Coordinates of C-alpha atoms in Angstrom, one line a residue:
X101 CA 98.6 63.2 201.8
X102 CA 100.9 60.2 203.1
X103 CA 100.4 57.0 200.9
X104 CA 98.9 54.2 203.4
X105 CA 99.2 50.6 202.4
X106 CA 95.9 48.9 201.2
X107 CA 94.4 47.2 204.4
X108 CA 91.3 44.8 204.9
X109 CA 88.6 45.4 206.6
X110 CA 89.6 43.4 209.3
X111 CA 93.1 45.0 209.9
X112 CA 95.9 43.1 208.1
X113 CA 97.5 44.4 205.0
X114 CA 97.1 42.8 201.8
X115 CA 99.3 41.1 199.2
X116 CA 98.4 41.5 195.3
X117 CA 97.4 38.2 193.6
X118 CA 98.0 37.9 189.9
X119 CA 96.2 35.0 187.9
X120 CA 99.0 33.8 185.4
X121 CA 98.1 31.3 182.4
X122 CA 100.2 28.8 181.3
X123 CA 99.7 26.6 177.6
X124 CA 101.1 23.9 175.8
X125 CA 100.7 23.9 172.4
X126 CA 101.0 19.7 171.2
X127 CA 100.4 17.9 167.7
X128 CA 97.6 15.5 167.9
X129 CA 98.7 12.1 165.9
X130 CA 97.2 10.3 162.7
X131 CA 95.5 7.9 165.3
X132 CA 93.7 10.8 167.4
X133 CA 95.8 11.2 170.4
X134 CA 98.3 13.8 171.8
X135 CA 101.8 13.4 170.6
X136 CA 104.3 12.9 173.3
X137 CA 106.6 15.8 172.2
X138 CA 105.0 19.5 172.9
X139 CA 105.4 21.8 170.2
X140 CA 105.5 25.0 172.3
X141 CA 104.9 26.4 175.8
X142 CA 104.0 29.6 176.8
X143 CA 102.7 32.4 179.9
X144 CA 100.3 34.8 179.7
X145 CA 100.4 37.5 182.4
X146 CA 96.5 37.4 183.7
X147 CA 96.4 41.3 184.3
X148 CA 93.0 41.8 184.6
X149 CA 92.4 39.3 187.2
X150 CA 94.9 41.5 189.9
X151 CA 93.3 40.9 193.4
X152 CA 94.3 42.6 196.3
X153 CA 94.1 39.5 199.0
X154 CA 93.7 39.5 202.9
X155 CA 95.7 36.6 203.8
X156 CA 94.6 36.3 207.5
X157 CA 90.6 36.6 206.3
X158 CA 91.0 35.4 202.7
X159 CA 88.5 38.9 201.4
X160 CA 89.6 39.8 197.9
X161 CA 89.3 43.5 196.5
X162 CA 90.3 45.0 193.4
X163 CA 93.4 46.3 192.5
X164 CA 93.2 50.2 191.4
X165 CA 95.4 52.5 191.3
X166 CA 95.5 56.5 192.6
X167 CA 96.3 59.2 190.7
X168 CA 99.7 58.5 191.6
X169 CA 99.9 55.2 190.4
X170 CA 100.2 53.4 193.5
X171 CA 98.4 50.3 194.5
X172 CA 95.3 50.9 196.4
X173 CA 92.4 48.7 197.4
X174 CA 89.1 49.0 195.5
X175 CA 85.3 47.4 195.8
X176 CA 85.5 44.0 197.4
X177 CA 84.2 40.9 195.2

């Protein structure tokens, strides 16, 4: 069977949204308040939020995957 790209129930293909997290990590000063200089920054890929997104009616569905491995829509939220 042909691989078909995940569609929306009202037609228009749909884009995969990935939630990514982004953190400071800052001193806080004898007096109580944030220092000025940050200490660290980091990401954190948000993996199990993947959405498969209609950009035309805004309907999210998950992201799953065939046997295959390839993208294909799921239940919608």
């Amino acid at each position: 069977m042909a691989y078909e790209k995940p569609k929306c129930e009202c037609g228009s293909e749909l884009v995969l949204y990935t939630q990514t997290v982004y953190g400071n990590i800052t001193k806080v000063t004898n007096r109580g308040k944030l220092s000025k200089k940050t200490f660290d920054s980091y990401y954190e890929h948000g993996g199990v939020d993947d959405r498969l997104r209609c950009m035309n009616c805004h309907r999210e569905y998950e992201a799953e995957k065939d046997s295959k491995g390839r993208i294909v829509r799921g239940h919608v939220f």
